[in-house]
Short mmCIF file of N, CA and C in Angstrom, two decimals:
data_model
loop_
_atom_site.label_atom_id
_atom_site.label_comp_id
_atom_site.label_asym_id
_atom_site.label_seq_id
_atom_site.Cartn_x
_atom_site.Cartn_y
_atom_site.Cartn_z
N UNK K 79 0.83 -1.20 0.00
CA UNK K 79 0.00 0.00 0.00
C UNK K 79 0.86 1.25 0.00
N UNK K 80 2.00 1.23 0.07
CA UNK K 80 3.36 2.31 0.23
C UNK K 80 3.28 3.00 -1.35
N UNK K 81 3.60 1.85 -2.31
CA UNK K 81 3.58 1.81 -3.30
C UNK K 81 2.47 2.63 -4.29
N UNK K 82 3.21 3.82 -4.82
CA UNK K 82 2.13 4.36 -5.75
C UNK K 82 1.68 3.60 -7.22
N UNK K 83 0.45 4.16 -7.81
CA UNK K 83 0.48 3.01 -9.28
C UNK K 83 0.96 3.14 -10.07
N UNK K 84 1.76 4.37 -10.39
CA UNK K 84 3.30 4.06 -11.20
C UNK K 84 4.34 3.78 -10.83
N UNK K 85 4.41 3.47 -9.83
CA UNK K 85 5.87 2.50 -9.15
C UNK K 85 5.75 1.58 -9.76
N UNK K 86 7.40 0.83 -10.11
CA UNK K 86 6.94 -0.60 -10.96
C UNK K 86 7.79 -1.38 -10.21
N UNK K 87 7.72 -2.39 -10.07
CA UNK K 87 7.69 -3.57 -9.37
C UNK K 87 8.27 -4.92 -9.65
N UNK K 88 9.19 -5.69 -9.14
CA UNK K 88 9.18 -6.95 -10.41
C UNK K 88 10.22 -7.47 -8.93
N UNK K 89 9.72 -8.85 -9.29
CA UNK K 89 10.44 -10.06 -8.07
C UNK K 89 11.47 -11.04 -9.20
N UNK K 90 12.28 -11.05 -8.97
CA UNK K 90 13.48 -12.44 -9.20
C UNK K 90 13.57 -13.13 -7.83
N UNK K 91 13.64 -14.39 -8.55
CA UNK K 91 13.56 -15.22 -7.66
C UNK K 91 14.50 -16.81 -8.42
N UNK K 92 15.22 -17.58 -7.38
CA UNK K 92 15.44 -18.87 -8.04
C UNK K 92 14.66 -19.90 -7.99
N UNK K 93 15.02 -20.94 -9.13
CA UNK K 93 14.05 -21.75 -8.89
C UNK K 93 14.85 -22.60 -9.31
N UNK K 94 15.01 -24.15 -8.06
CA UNK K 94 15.62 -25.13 -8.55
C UNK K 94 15.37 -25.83 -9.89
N UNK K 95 16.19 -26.13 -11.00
CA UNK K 95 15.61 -27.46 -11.80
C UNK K 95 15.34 -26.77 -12.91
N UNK K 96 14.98 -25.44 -12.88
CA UNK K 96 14.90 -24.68 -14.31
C UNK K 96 15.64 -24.21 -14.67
N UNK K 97 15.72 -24.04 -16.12
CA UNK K 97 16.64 -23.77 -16.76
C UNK K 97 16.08 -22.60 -18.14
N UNK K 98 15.41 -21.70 -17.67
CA UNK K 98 15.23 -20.78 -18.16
C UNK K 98 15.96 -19.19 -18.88
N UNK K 99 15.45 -19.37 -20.25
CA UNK K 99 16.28 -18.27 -20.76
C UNK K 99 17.99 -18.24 -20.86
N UNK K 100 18.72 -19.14 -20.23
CA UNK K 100 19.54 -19.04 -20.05
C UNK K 100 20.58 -18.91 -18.74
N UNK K 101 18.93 -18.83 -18.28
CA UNK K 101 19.63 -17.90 -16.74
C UNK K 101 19.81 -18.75 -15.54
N UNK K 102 19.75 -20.42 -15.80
CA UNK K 102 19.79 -21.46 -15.09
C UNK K 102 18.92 -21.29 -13.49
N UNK K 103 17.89 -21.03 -13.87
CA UNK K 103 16.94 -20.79 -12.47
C UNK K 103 16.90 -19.98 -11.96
N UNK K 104 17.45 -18.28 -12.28
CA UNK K 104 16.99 -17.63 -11.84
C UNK K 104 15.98 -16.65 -12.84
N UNK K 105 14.50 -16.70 -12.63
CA UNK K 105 13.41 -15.94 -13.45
C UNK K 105 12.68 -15.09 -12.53
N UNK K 106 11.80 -14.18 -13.17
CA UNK K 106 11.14 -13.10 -13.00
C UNK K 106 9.75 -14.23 -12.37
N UNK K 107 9.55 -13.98 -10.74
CA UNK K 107 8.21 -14.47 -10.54
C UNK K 107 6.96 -13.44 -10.82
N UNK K 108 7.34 -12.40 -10.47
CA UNK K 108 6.94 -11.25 -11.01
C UNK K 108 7.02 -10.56 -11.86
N UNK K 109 7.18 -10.34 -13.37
CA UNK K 109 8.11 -9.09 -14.27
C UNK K 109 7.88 -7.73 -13.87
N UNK K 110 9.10 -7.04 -14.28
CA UNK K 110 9.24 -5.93 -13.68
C UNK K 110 8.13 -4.95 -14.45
N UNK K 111 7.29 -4.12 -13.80
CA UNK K 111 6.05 -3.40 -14.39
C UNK K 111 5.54 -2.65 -13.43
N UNK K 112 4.60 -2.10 -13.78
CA UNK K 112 4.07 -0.81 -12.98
C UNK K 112 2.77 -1.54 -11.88
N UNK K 113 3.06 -0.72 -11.04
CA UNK K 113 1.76 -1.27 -9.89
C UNK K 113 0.77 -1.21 -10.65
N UNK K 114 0.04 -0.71 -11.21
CA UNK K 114 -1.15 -0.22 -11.79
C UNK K 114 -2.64 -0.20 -10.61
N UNK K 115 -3.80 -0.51 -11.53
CA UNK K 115 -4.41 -0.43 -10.19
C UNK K 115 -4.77 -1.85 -9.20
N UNK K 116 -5.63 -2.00 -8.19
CA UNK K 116 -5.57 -2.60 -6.99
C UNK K 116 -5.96 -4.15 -7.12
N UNK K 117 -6.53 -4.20 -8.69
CA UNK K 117 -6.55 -5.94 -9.35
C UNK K 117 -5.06 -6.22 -9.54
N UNK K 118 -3.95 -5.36 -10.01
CA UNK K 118 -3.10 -5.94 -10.64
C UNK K 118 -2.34 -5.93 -9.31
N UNK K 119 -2.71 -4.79 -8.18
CA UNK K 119 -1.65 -4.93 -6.86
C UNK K 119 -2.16 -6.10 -6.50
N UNK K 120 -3.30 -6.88 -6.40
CA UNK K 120 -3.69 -7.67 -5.64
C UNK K 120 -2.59 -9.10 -5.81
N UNK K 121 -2.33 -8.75 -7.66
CA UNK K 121 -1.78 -10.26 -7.46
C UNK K 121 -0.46 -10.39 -7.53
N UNK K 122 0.31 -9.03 -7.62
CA UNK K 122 1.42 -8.73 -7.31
C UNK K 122 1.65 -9.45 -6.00
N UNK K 123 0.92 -9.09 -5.02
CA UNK K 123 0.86 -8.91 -3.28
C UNK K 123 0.66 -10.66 -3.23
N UNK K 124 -0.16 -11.27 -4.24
CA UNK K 124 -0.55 -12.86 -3.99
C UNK K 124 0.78 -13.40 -4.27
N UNK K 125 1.26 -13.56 -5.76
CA UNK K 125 2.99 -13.98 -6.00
C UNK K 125 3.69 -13.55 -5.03
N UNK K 126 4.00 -12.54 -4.68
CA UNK K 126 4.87 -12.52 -3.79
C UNK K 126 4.55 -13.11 -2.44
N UNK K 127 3.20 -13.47 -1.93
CA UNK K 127 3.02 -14.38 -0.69
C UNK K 127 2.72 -15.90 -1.13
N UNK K 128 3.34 -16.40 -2.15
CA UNK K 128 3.28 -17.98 -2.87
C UNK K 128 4.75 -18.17 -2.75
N UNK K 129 5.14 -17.62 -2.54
CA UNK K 129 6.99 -17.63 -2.85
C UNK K 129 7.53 -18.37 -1.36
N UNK K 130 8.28 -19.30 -1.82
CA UNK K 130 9.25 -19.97 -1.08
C UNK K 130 10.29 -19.73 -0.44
N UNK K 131 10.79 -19.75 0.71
CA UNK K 131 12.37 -19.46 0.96
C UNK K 131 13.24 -20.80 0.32
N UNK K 132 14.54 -20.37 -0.17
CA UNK K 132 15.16 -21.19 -0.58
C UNK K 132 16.34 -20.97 -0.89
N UNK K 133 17.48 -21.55 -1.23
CA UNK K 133 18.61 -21.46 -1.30
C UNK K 133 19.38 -21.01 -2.18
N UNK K 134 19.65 -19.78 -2.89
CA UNK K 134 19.87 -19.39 -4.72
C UNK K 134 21.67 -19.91 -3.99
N UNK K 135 22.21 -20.52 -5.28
CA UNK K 135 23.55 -20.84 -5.05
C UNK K 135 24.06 -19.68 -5.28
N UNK K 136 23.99 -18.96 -6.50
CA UNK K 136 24.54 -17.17 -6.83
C UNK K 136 23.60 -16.70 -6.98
N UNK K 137 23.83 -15.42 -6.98
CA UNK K 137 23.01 -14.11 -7.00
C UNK K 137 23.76 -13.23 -8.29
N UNK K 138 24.59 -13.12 -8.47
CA UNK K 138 24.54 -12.28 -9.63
C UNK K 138 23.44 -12.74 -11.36
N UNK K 139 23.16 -13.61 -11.87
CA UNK K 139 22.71 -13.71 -12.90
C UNK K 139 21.41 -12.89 -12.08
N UNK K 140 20.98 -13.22 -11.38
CA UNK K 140 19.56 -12.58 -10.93
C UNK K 140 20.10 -10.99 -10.58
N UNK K 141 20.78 -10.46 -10.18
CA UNK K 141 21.24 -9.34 -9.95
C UNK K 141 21.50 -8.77 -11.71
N UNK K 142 21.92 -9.17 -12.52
CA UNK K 142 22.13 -8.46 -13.34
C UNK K 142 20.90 -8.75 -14.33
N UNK K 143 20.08 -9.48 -14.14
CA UNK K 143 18.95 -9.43 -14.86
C UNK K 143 18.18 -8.05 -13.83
N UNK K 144 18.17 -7.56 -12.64
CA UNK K 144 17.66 -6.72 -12.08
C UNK K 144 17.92 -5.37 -12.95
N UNK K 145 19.30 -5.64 -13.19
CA UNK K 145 20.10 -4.15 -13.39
C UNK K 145 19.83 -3.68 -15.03
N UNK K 146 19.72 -4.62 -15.64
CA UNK K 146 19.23 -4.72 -17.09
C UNK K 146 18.28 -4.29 -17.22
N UNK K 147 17.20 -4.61 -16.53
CA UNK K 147 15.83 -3.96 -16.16
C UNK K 147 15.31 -2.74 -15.94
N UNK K 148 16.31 -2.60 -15.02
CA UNK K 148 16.12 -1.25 -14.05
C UNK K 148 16.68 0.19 -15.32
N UNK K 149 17.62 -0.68 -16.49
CA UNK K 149 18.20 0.68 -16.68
C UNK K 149 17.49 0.27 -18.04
N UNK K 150 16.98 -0.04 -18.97
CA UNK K 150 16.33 0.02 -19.78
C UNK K 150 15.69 1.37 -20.45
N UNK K 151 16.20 1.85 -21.29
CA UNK K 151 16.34 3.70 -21.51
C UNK K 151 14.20 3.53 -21.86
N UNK K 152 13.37 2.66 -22.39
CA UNK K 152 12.30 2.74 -22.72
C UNK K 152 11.51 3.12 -21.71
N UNK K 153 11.82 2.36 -20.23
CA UNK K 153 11.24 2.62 -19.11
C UNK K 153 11.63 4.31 -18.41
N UNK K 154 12.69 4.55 -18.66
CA UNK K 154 12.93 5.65 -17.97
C UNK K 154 13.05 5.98 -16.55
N UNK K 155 13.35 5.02 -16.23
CA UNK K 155 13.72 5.39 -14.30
C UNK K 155 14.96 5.74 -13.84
N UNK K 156 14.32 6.71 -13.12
CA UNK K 156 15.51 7.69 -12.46
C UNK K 156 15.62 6.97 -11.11
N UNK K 157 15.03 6.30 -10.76
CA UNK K 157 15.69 6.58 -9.26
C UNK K 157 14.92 4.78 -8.76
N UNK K 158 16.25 3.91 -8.52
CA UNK K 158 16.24 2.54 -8.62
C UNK K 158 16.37 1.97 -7.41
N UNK K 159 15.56 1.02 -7.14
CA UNK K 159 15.86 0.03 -6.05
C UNK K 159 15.88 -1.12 -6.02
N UNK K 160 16.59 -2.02 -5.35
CA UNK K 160 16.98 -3.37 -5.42
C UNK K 160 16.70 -4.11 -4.31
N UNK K 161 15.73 -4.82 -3.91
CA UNK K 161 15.84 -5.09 -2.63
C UNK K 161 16.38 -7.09 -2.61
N UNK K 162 17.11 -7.19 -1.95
CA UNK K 162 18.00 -8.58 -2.58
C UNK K 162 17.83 -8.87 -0.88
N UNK K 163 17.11 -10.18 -0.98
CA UNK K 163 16.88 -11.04 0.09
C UNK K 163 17.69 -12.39 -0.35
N UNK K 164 18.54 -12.76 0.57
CA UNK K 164 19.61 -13.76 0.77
C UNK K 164 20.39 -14.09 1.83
N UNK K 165 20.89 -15.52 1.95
CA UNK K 165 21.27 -15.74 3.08
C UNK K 165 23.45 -15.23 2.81
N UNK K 166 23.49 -14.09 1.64
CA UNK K 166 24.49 -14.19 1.20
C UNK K 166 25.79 -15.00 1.05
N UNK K 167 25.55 -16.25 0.92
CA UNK K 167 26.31 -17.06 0.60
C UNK K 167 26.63 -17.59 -0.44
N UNK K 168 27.47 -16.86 -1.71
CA UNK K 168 27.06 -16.78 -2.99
C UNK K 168 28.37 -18.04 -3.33
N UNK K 169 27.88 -19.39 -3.87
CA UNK K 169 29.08 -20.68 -3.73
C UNK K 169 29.03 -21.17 -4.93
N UNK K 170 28.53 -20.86 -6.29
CA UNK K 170 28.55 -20.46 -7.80
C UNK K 170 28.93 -19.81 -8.63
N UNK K 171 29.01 -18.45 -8.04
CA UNK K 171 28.98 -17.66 -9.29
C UNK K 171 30.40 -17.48 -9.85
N UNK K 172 29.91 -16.83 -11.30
CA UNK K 172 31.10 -16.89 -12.12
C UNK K 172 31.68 -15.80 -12.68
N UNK K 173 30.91 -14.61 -12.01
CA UNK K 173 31.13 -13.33 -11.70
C UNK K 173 31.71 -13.02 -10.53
N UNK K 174 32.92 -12.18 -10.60
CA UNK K 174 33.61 -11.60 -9.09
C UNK K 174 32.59 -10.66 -8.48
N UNK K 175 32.92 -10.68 -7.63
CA UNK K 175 31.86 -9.89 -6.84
C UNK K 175 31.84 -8.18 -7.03
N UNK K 176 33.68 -8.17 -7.16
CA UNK K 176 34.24 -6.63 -7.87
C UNK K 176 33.02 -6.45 -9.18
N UNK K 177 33.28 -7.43 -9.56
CA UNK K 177 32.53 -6.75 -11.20
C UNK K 177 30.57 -6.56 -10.85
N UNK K 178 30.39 -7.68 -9.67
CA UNK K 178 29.00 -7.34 -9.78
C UNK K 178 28.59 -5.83 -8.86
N UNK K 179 29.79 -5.69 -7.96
CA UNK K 179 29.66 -4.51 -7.59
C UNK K 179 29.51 -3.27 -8.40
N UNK K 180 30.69 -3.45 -9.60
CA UNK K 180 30.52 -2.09 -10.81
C UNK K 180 28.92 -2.26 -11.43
N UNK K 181 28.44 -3.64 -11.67
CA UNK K 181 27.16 -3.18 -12.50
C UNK K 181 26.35 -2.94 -11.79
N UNK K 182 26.32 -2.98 -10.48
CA UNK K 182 25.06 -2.57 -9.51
C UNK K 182 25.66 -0.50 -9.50
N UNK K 183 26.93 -0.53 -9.45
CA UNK K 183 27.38 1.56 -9.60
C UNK K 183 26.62 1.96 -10.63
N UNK K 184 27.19 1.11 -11.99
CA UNK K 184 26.45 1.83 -13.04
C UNK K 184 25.16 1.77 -13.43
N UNK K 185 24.18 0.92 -12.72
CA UNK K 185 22.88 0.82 -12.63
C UNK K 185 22.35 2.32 -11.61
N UNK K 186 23.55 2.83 -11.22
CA UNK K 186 22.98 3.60 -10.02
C UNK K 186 21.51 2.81 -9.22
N UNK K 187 21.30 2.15 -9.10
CA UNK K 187 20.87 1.29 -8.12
C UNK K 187 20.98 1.17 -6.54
N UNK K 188 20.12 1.60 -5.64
CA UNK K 188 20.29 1.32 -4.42
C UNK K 188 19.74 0.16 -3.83
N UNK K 189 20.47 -0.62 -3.17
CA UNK K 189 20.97 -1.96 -2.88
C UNK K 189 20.25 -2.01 -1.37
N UNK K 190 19.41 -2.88 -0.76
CA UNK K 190 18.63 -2.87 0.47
C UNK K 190 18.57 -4.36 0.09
N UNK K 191 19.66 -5.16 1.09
CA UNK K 191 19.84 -6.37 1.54
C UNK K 191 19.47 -6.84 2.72
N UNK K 192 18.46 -7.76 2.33
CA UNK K 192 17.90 -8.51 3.79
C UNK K 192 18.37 -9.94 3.91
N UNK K 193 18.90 -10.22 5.48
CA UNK K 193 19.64 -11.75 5.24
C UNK K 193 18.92 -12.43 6.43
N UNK K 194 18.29 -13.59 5.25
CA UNK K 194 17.42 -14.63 6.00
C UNK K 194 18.71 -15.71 6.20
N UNK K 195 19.59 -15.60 6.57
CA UNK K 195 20.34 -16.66 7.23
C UNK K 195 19.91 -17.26 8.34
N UNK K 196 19.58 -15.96 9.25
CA UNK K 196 18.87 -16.95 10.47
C UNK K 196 18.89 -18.45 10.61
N UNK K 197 18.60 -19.10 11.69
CA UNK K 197 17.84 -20.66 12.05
C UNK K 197 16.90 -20.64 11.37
N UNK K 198 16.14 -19.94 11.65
CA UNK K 198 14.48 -19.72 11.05
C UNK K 198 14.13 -20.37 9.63
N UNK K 199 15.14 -20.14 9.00
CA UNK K 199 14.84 -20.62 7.36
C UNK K 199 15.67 -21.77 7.11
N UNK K 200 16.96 -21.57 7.73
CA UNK K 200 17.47 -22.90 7.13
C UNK K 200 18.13 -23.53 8.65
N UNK K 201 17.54 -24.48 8.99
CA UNK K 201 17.91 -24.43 10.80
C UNK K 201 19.37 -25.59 10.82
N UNK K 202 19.18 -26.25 8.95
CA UNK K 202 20.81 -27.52 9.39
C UNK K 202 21.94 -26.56 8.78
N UNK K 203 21.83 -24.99 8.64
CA UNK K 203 22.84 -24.58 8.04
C UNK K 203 23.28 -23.71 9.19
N UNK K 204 24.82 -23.63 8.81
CA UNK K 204 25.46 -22.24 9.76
C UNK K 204 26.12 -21.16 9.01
N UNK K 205 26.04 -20.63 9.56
CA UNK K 205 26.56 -18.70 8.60
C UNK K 205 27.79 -18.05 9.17
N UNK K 206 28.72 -17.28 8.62
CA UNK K 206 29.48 -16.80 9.28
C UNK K 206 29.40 -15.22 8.89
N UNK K 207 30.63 -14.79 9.49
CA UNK K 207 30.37 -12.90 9.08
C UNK K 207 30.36 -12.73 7.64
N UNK K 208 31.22 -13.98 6.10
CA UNK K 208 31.37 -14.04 5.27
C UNK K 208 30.23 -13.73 4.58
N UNK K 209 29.43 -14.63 5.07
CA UNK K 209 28.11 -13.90 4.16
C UNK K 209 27.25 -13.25 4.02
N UNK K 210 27.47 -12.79 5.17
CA UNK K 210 26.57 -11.18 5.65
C UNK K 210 27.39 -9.77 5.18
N UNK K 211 29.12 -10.56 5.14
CA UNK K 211 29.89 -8.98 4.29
C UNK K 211 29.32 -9.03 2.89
N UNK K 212 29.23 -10.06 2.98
CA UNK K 212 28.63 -9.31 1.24
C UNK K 212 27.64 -9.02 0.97
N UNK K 213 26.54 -9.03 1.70
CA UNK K 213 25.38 -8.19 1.65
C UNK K 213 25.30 -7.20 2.13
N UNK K 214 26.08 -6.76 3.37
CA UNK K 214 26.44 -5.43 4.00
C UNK K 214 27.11 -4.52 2.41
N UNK K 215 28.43 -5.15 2.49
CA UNK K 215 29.27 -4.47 0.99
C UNK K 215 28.61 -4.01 -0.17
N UNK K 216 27.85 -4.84 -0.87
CA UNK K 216 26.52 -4.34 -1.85
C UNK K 216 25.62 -3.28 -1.14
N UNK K 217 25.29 -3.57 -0.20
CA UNK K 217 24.22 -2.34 0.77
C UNK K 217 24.91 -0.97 0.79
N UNK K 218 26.00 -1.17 1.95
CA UNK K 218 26.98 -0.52 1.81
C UNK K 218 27.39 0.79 0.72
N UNK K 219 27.83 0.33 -0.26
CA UNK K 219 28.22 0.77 -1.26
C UNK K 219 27.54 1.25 -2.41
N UNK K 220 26.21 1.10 -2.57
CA UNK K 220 25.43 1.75 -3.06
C UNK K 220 24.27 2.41 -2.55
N UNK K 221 24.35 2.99 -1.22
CA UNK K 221 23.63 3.95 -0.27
C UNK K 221 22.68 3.29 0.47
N UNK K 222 22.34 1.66 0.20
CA UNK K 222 21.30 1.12 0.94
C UNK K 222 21.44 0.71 2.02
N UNK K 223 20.78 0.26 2.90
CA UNK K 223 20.76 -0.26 4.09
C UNK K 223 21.08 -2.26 4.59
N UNK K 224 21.76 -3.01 5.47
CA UNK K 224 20.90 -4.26 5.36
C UNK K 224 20.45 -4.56 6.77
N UNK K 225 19.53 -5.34 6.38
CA UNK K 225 18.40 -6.14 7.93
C UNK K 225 18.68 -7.43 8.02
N UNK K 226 18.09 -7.93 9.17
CA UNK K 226 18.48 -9.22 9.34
C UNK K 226 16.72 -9.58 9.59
N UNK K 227 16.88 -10.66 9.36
CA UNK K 227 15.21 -11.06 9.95
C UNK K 227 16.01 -12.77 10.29
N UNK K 228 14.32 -12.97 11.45
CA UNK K 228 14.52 -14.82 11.94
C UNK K 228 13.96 -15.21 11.38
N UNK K 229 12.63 -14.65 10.64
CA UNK K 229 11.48 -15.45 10.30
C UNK K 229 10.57 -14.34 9.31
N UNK K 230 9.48 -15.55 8.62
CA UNK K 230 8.68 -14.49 7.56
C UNK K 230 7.92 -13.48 8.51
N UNK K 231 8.09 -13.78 9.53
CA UNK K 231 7.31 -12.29 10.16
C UNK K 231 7.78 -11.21 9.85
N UNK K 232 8.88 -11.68 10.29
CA UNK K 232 10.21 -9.97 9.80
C UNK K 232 10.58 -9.49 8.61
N UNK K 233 9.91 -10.34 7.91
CA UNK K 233 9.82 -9.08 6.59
C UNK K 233 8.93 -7.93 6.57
N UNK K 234 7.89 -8.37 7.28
CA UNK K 234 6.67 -7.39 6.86
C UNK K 234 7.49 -5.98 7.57
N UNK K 235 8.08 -6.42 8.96
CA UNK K 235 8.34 -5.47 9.99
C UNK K 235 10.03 -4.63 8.83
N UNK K 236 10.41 -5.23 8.04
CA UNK K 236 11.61 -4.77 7.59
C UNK K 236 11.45 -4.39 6.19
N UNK K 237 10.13 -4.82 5.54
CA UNK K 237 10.24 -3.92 4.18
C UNK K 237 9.00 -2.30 5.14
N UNK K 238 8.61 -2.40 6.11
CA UNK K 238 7.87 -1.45 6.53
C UNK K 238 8.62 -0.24 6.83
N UNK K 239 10.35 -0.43 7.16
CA UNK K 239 11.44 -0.03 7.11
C UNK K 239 12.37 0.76 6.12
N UNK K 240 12.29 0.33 4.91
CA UNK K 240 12.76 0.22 3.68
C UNK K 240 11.82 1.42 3.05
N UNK K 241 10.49 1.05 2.92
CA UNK K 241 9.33 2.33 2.99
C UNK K 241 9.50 3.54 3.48
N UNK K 242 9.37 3.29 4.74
CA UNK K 242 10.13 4.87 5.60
C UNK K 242 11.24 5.18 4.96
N UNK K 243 12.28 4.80 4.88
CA UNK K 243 13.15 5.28 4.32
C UNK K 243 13.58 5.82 3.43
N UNK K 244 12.45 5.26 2.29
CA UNK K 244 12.56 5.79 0.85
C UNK K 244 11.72 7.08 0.92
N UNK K 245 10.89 6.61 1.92
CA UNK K 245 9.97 8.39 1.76
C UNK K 245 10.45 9.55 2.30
N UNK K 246 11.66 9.06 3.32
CA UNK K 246 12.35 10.34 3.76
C UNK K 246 13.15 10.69 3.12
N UNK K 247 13.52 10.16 1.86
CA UNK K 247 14.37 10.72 1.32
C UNK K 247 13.70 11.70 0.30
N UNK K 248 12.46 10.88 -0.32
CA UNK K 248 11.53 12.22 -1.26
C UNK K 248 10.63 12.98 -0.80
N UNK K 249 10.89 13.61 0.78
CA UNK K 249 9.86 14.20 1.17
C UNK K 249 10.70 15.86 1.07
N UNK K 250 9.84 16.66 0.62
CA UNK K 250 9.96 17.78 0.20
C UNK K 250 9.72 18.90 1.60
#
């Protein structure tokens, strides 16, 4: 409800076992598009509460399908956000992290990393500071913030966060 109806919107997400586009499981559960009105928020708001927690091995193919998106001269957006939920433990990719850092600069893109590492989601795994620097570092470094949550409760309480924040920055 934060969300005005030209805000546009779009979820990446992985998905084991597919092999889509190229992008070996990571696709658009959402495509990126405009809120429009409160039929099309509705099912925006439904996909995104069908969605699974789960384990993406990397994050950059999904990160740079974000950034591709985001800068697309047809759409015209000035002013970008990324919100990248992960337990940052990126044990795939084939991108340095240096380089995914430059395409998230030149996306001018602000980076708001939330890390479901917690017990909560994955309770036989353990985490160290390793994979929280790199969601801090992406956050970090392109003006965004990161959160931690235990559980799906704490999203609601941490994108409610993310909201405030963006509005204090366009409040006149």
């Amino acid at each position: 409800s934060k969300l005005s109806p030209t805000d546009e919107v779009g979820i990446l997400y992985y998905a084991y076992g597919i092999v889509a586009g190229g992008n070996n499981g990571h696709i658009w559960h959402v495509p990126l598009q405009e809120i429009g009105d409160d039929k099309n928020r509705a099912t925006i708001l439904s996909a995104l509460g069908s969605m699974q927690p789960g384990d993406m091995p990397q994050f950059d193919p999904s990160m740079k399908m974000a950034f591709d998106s985001l800068t697309e001269e047809k759409r015209g957006i000035s002013t970008k956000h990324v919100i990248l939920i992960s337990d940052g433990a990126d044990t795939t990719s084939k991108v340095p992290f240096s380089e995914a850092l430059v395409a998230a600069h030149q996306s001018n893109a602000v980076i708001y990393s939330i890390s479901n590492a917690a017990s909560g989601f994955f309770p036989s795994r353990r985490f160290g500071d390793r994979d929280t620097a790199t969601l801090r570092k992406f956050s970090e470094e392109t003006g965004g913030s990161v959160f931690f949550v235990n559980d799906r409760d704490g999203f609601e309480r941490v994108f409610g966060k993310i909201a405030q924040e963006l509005r204090s920055q366009y409040s006149l």
